[in-house]
Coordinates of C-alpha atoms in Angstrom, one line a residue:
M1 CA -12.8 24.4 35.5
A2 CA -10.9 23.8 38.7
G3 CA -13.0 20.7 39.5
I4 CA -11.8 19.6 35.8
L5 CA -8.1 20.0 36.2
A6 CA -8.2 18.5 39.8
W7 CA -9.3 15.4 38.2
F8 CA -7.3 15.3 35.2
W9 CA -4.1 15.8 37.3
N10 CA -5.2 13.3 39.7
E11 CA -2.1 12.2 41.6
R12 CA -3.4 8.6 41.9
F13 CA -3.4 8.2 38.0
W14 CA 0.0 10.1 37.1
L15 CA 2.2 9.2 40.0
P16 CA 3.2 5.9 42.0
H17 CA 1.7 5.2 45.5
N18 CA 2.5 7.7 48.1
V19 CA 3.9 10.4 46.0
T20 CA 2.3 13.7 45.3
W21 CA 2.7 16.8 43.0
A22 CA 4.4 18.8 45.9
D23 CA 6.9 16.3 46.1
L24 CA 8.2 17.1 42.6
K25 CA 8.3 20.8 43.0
N26 CA 11.3 22.6 41.8
T27 CA 13.8 23.4 44.8
E28 CA 17.2 24.9 45.3
E29 CA 18.8 21.6 45.3
A30 CA 17.0 19.9 42.5
T31 CA 14.6 20.7 39.5
F32 CA 11.8 18.2 38.1
P33 CA 9.9 18.1 34.9
Q34 CA 7.0 20.4 35.4
A35 CA 3.8 20.5 32.9
E36 CA 4.4 23.8 32.2
D37 CA 7.8 23.6 30.7
L38 CA 6.0 21.9 27.9
Y39 CA 4.4 25.4 26.7
L40 CA 8.0 26.0 25.2
A41 CA 7.3 23.6 22.3
F42 CA 4.9 25.5 20.6
P43 CA 7.0 28.8 19.8
L44 CA 9.9 26.5 19.4
A45 CA 8.0 24.4 16.9
F46 CA 7.0 27.5 14.8
C47 CA 10.9 28.4 14.8
I48 CA 11.7 25.0 13.9
F49 CA 9.3 25.4 10.6
M50 CA 10.9 28.9 10.0
V51 CA 14.0 27.3 10.3
R52 CA 13.0 24.8 7.4
L53 CA 12.0 27.3 5.2
L54 CA 15.2 29.0 5.5
F55 CA 17.0 25.9 5.1
E56 CA 15.2 24.3 2.0
R57 CA 15.4 27.8 0.2
F58 CA 19.1 28.9 0.8
V59 CA 21.0 25.3 1.4
A60 CA 18.8 22.6 0.2
K61 CA 18.0 24.2 -3.4
P62 CA 21.6 25.3 -4.2
C63 CA 22.8 21.7 -3.2
A64 CA 20.0 20.4 -5.5
I65 CA 20.8 22.6 -8.5
A66 CA 24.4 22.0 -8.2
L67 CA 23.3 18.2 -8.6
N68 CA 21.5 18.9 -11.5
I69 CA 18.2 18.2 -10.1
Q70 CA 15.6 20.4 -12.1
A71 CA 12.6 22.4 -10.5
S72 CA 10.5 21.6 -13.7
G73 CA 7.5 20.0 -13.2
P74 CA 5.4 17.2 -15.3
Q75 CA 3.7 18.0 -18.6
I76 CA 0.6 19.9 -18.3
A77 CA -2.6 17.9 -19.7
Q78 CA -4.3 20.4 -22.5
P79 CA -7.2 21.9 -21.1
N80 CA -10.4 19.8 -21.2
A81 CA -13.5 21.2 -19.5
I82 CA -15.6 17.9 -19.5
L83 CA -12.1 15.7 -18.1
E84 CA -11.7 18.4 -15.7
K85 CA -15.0 18.0 -14.3
V86 CA -14.6 14.4 -13.7
F87 CA -11.6 14.9 -12.4
T88 CA -12.0 16.9 -9.9
A89 CA -15.8 16.1 -9.0
I90 CA -15.8 12.4 -9.4
T91 CA -12.8 10.6 -9.7
K92 CA -8.7 10.9 -10.2
H93 CA -8.6 7.3 -11.4
P94 CA -11.5 6.6 -13.9
D95 CA -12.3 2.7 -14.6
E96 CA -12.6 0.9 -17.9
K97 CA -16.3 1.7 -18.0
R98 CA -16.1 5.3 -17.4
L99 CA -12.9 5.5 -19.7
E100 CA -15.4 4.1 -22.4
G101 CA -17.9 6.5 -21.9
L102 CA -15.8 9.3 -22.0
S103 CA -14.3 7.9 -24.9
K104 CA -17.5 8.1 -27.0
Q105 CA -18.3 11.3 -25.4
L106 CA -15.2 13.0 -26.4
D107 CA -14.4 11.1 -29.8
W108 CA -11.0 10.4 -28.2
D109 CA -9.2 6.9 -27.7
V110 CA -9.4 5.2 -24.6
R111 CA -5.2 5.9 -24.2
S112 CA -5.5 9.5 -24.7
I113 CA -7.9 9.8 -22.1
Q114 CA -5.6 7.6 -20.0
R115 CA -2.6 9.8 -20.9
W116 CA -4.7 13.0 -19.8
F117 CA -5.8 11.8 -16.3
R118 CA -2.2 10.7 -15.6
Q119 CA -0.8 13.9 -16.9
R120 CA -3.4 15.7 -14.7
R121 CA -2.8 13.8 -11.4
N122 CA 1.1 14.5 -12.3
Q123 CA 0.4 18.2 -12.3
E124 CA -0.5 18.1 -8.5
K125 CA 2.8 16.2 -7.6
P126 CA 5.7 18.2 -6.4
S127 CA 8.6 18.5 -8.4
T128 CA 12.0 16.5 -7.5
L129 CA 13.6 19.5 -6.4
T130 CA 11.2 19.9 -4.0
R131 CA 11.3 16.3 -2.7
F132 CA 15.0 16.7 -2.4
C133 CA 14.6 19.8 -0.2
E134 CA 12.4 18.4 2.0
S135 CA 14.8 15.1 2.3
M136 CA 17.7 17.3 2.6
W137 CA 16.1 19.5 5.7
R138 CA 14.7 16.0 7.5
F139 CA 18.2 14.2 6.8
S140 CA 19.9 17.2 8.6
F141 CA 17.8 17.4 11.6
Y142 CA 17.5 13.5 12.2
L143 CA 21.1 13.3 11.7
Y144 CA 21.7 16.5 14.3
V145 CA 19.3 15.2 16.7
F146 CA 20.5 11.7 16.9
T147 CA 24.0 12.7 17.0
Y148 CA 23.2 14.9 20.1
G149 CA 21.1 11.6 21.6
V150 CA 24.3 9.8 21.4
R151 CA 26.8 12.0 22.9
F152 CA 24.3 12.7 25.7
L153 CA 22.9 9.2 26.2
K154 CA 26.9 8.0 26.2
K155 CA 27.4 10.0 29.5
T156 CA 24.7 8.7 31.3
P157 CA 24.3 5.1 33.8
W158 CA 20.8 4.3 32.1
L159 CA 22.1 3.6 28.7
W160 CA 24.4 1.0 30.2
N161 CA 22.3 -0.4 32.7
T162 CA 18.8 0.4 32.0
R163 CA 17.5 -0.3 35.9
H164 CA 19.0 3.2 36.3
C165 CA 15.7 4.3 34.7
W166 CA 13.8 3.3 37.6
Y167 CA 16.3 3.7 40.7
N168 CA 14.8 6.6 43.0
Y169 CA 11.8 7.1 40.7
P170 CA 10.2 9.5 40.2
Y171 CA 12.7 11.8 42.5
Q172 CA 15.2 11.8 39.3
P173 CA 16.3 15.4 38.7
L174 CA 16.0 16.9 35.5
T175 CA 19.3 18.0 33.8
T176 CA 19.7 20.8 31.2
D177 CA 20.7 18.4 28.5
L178 CA 17.8 16.0 29.0
H179 CA 15.6 19.2 29.0
Y180 CA 16.9 20.6 25.8
Y181 CA 16.8 16.8 24.1
Y182 CA 13.1 16.5 25.0
I183 CA 11.9 20.2 24.2
L184 CA 13.7 19.9 20.9
E185 CA 12.2 16.4 20.2
L186 CA 8.7 17.6 21.1
S187 CA 9.2 20.6 18.9
F188 CA 10.0 19.1 16.0
Y189 CA 7.1 16.8 16.1
W190 CA 4.8 19.3 16.7
S191 CA 6.3 21.1 13.6
L192 CA 5.7 17.7 11.6
M193 CA 2.0 17.7 12.9
F194 CA 1.5 21.1 11.3
S195 CA 3.5 20.9 8.3
Q196 CA 2.2 17.5 7.1
F197 CA -0.6 19.3 5.8
T198 CA 1.2 21.4 3.8
D199 CA 4.1 18.7 3.0
I200 CA 4.1 16.2 -0.2
K201 CA 1.1 14.4 0.2
R202 CA 1.6 10.4 0.3
K203 CA -0.7 7.4 0.8
D204 CA 0.3 7.0 4.4
F205 CA -0.9 10.3 5.7
G206 CA -3.3 8.9 7.9
I207 CA -1.1 6.5 9.7
M208 CA 2.0 9.1 9.8
F209 CA -0.6 11.3 11.3
L210 CA -1.4 8.9 14.0
H211 CA 2.1 8.1 14.5
H212 CA 3.2 11.8 15.0
L213 CA 0.1 12.1 17.3
V214 CA 1.1 9.3 19.0
S215 CA 4.9 10.6 19.3
V216 CA 3.6 13.9 20.8
F217 CA 1.3 12.4 23.5
L218 CA 4.2 10.0 24.1
I219 CA 6.6 12.6 24.8
T220 CA 4.5 14.7 26.8
F221 CA 3.3 11.9 29.0
S222 CA 6.3 10.5 30.2
Y223 CA 7.8 14.0 30.6
V224 CA 5.2 14.7 32.8
N225 CA 5.3 11.9 35.0
N226 CA 9.4 11.8 34.9
M227 CA 9.8 9.0 32.7
A228 CA 12.4 11.0 30.8
R229 CA 15.2 8.7 31.3
V230 CA 13.5 5.5 29.5
G231 CA 12.1 8.5 27.2
T232 CA 15.7 9.4 25.7
L233 CA 16.2 5.5 25.1
V234 CA 13.2 5.7 22.7
L235 CA 14.0 8.6 20.9
C236 CA 17.4 8.0 20.3
L237 CA 16.9 4.6 19.1
H238 CA 14.1 5.6 16.6
D239 CA 16.1 8.2 15.3
S240 CA 19.2 6.0 14.4
A241 CA 17.5 4.7 11.3
D242 CA 16.0 8.1 9.8
A243 CA 19.0 9.9 8.4
L244 CA 19.7 6.9 6.3
L245 CA 16.4 6.6 4.7
E246 CA 16.3 10.3 3.9
A247 CA 19.8 9.7 2.5
A248 CA 18.6 7.0 0.4
K249 CA 15.8 9.3 -0.9
M250 CA 18.5 12.2 -1.8
A251 CA 20.8 9.7 -3.6
N252 CA 17.5 8.4 -5.5
Y253 CA 16.4 12.3 -6.6
A254 CA 19.9 12.8 -7.6
K255 CA 20.2 9.2 -9.5
F256 CA 23.1 8.2 -7.5
Q257 CA 21.8 4.7 -8.0
K258 CA 24.3 2.7 -6.3
M259 CA 24.8 4.8 -3.6
C260 CA 21.0 4.9 -3.3
D261 CA 21.0 1.1 -3.2
L262 CA 23.7 0.8 -0.5
L263 CA 22.0 3.6 1.7
F264 CA 18.6 1.6 1.4
V265 CA 20.3 -1.5 2.6
M266 CA 21.7 0.4 5.3
F267 CA 18.8 1.7 6.6
A268 CA 16.8 -1.8 6.3
M269 CA 19.2 -3.4 8.4
V270 CA 19.2 -0.8 11.0
F271 CA 15.8 -0.2 11.0
I272 CA 14.6 -3.9 11.5
T273 CA 17.6 -4.2 14.0
T274 CA 16.7 -1.5 16.2
R275 CA 12.9 -1.8 16.0
L276 CA 12.1 -5.3 15.9
G277 CA 15.2 -6.4 18.0
I278 CA 16.8 -4.0 20.3
F279 CA 13.5 -2.1 21.1
P280 CA 11.4 -4.9 22.4
L281 CA 14.1 -6.7 23.9
W282 CA 16.0 -3.6 25.8
V283 CA 13.6 -0.7 25.9
L284 CA 10.2 -2.6 26.3
N285 CA 11.7 -4.9 28.5
T286 CA 13.0 -2.4 30.9
T287 CA 9.3 -0.3 30.8
L288 CA 7.3 -3.9 31.4
F289 CA 9.5 -5.8 33.8
E290 CA 12.3 -4.0 35.4
S291 CA 10.0 -0.9 36.3
W292 CA 7.1 -3.5 37.4
E293 CA 10.2 -4.8 39.7
I294 CA 11.5 -1.7 41.1
V295 CA 8.7 0.7 41.2
G296 CA 5.4 -1.4 40.8
P297 CA 2.6 -0.6 38.2
Y298 CA 0.2 2.3 38.8
P299 CA -2.7 3.7 35.9
S300 CA -0.1 6.0 34.0
W301 CA 2.3 3.1 33.7
W302 CA -0.3 1.4 32.0
V303 CA -0.9 3.9 29.4
F304 CA 2.7 4.5 28.8
N305 CA 3.4 1.0 28.3
L306 CA 0.5 0.9 25.9
L307 CA 1.4 3.8 23.8
L308 CA 5.1 1.8 23.7
L309 CA 3.2 -1.1 22.2
L310 CA 1.3 0.8 19.7
I311 CA 4.6 2.5 18.6
Q312 CA 6.2 -1.4 18.2
G313 CA 2.8 -2.0 16.1
L314 CA 3.8 0.8 13.7
N315 CA 7.5 -0.5 13.7
C316 CA 6.2 -4.3 13.1
F317 CA 3.7 -2.7 9.9
W318 CA 6.8 -0.6 8.7
S319 CA 9.4 -3.3 8.6
Y320 CA 6.7 -5.7 6.8
L321 CA 6.7 -3.1 4.0
I322 CA 10.3 -2.7 3.8
V323 CA 10.8 -6.5 3.6
K324 CA 8.2 -6.6 0.8
I325 CA 9.8 -3.6 -1.1
A326 CA 13.3 -5.3 -0.6
C327 CA 11.8 -8.7 -2.0
K328 CA 10.4 -7.0 -4.9
A329 CA 13.5 -5.2 -5.6
I330 CA 15.6 -7.8 -5.4
S331 CA 13.5 -10.1 -7.7
K332 CA 13.3 -7.2 -10.4
G333 CA 17.3 -7.4 -9.9
K334 CA 17.3 -10.5 -11.3
A335 CA 15.7 -9.5 -14.7
G336 CA 17.8 -5.7 -14.6
K337 CA 18.6 -3.0 -12.7
W338 CA 17.0 -2.9 -9.2
N339 CA 16.2 0.1 -7.4
P340 CA 14.7 -0.5 -3.8
L341 CA 13.0 2.9 -3.6
H342 CA 11.4 2.6 -7.0
V343 CA 10.2 -0.8 -7.3
S344 CA 7.2 0.2 -8.7
K345 CA 5.9 3.9 -9.5
D346 CA 3.9 5.2 -6.6
D347 CA 1.1 7.5 -8.0
R348 CA 1.6 10.0 -4.6
S349 CA 5.1 9.7 -3.9
D350 CA 6.8 9.8 -7.6
I351 CA 6.0 11.1 -10.8
E352 CA 4.1 9.0 -12.8
S353 CA 5.6 7.8 -16.2
S354 CA 4.3 9.0 -19.5
S355 CA 6.3 6.8 -21.7
D356 CA 4.8 4.9 -24.4
E357 CA 5.7 1.5 -22.7
E358 CA 3.7 2.6 -19.7
D359 CA 1.1 3.8 -21.8
S360 CA 0.9 0.3 -23.6
E361 CA 0.8 -1.4 -20.2
H362 CA -2.1 0.3 -19.6
L363 CA -3.9 -0.9 -22.8
G364 CA -5.2 -4.2 -23.0
K365 CA -5.2 -5.2 -19.6
N366 CA -8.0 -5.7 -17.2
S367 CA -8.5 -4.1 -13.7
H368 CA -6.8 -6.8 -11.8
T369 CA -3.3 -6.0 -13.8
A370 CA -3.8 -2.3 -13.3
T371 CA -4.2 -2.9 -9.6
T372 CA -0.9 -4.8 -9.4
T373 CA 0.9 -2.2 -11.4
N374 CA -0.3 0.7 -9.2
G375 CA -1.3 -0.9 -5.8
T376 CA 1.9 -2.5 -5.1
S377 CA 3.3 1.1 -5.4
G378 CA 1.6 1.9 -1.9
T379 CA 4.1 0.2 -0.5
N380 CA 6.7 2.4 -1.8
G381 CA 5.0 5.2 -0.6
Y382 CA 5.1 3.9 3.1
L383 CA 8.6 3.0 2.6
L384 CA 9.7 6.4 1.7
T385 CA 7.8 8.4 4.5
G386 CA 6.8 6.1 7.0
P387 CA 9.2 4.9 9.3
C388 CA 10.5 8.5 10.2
S389 CA 9.1 8.1 13.3
M390 CA 10.1 8.6 17.0
D391 CA 10.3 8.8 14.1
D392 CA 9.0 7.7 12.5

């Protein structure tokens, strides 16, 4: 075990040339980041999760009820053993051939079977009240942590001149505010990692899990080798759009359409500006070029920048989805009312419609049309959750 630890904490990997872990031990004059500090994130993540439960129960739920958001779920599908077996063991989205076979077996028309599967899928969806409470919790946290980050960073020299992220590196003392900011963000992402398995399931579960994993690793990595200064810039920049997204979702759930539209436009502008403009031109510029000039590359430097480039790849992917959703919303708006968060029905993020109009859409159409109706909704699911990253 001692050999494994010695290999893992190899100074030649983690630190610049001629720097050792002994040089970064805490003294009476200065405090530096220590790897054992990060253990604090686990009990804090549990505390954040408990605070979330209390917040949703005693703050968000009364607010939702005051806005006339009901807890009632969708219509319950009538019990049927054969269809239930198909639903649970084979598929939740039967194709035309299977629908025809079930129709002959049960002596039901295809439309009734489609309606049954739609209602059965909806039974597993959370109510609007549940979604509102989740969004209100995330909105509150994102707003708090972004406000704290801005208040903290405006007093630091590296916000105004990013070269200060690397002057005297790695002998940069750890301040109380920076330590609190880092541990709070890390604890929140750990809580997201765990709660994602119990939260509302959406189509981008896999990519969001990857994002949370990269974020946790990036925060941990930058703290251990004392790249915390530039790390605070990354965190604050990525928190800037998240509160707007959650606010737009809350307005959508409360049926405040004009407010939802305005917040969505604001979110899209902030997201694309910060993540496709400011992040690469400001943050990646300093981590790739200014740090190379002042400190020089070393093994963990390459890993850190590769993680940032991976985050930027996710930013590009989500920006593409946001633009795609906006274009669809605008094109639909030409024919009537537009709603950027509901360009199409998301069969995981939103309750599917059981109206006669939608039933008629499912009849007499080929599989390509059905894919167009439901397949494009996947981007809506990404939009509703994806950009919440290092956060999202």
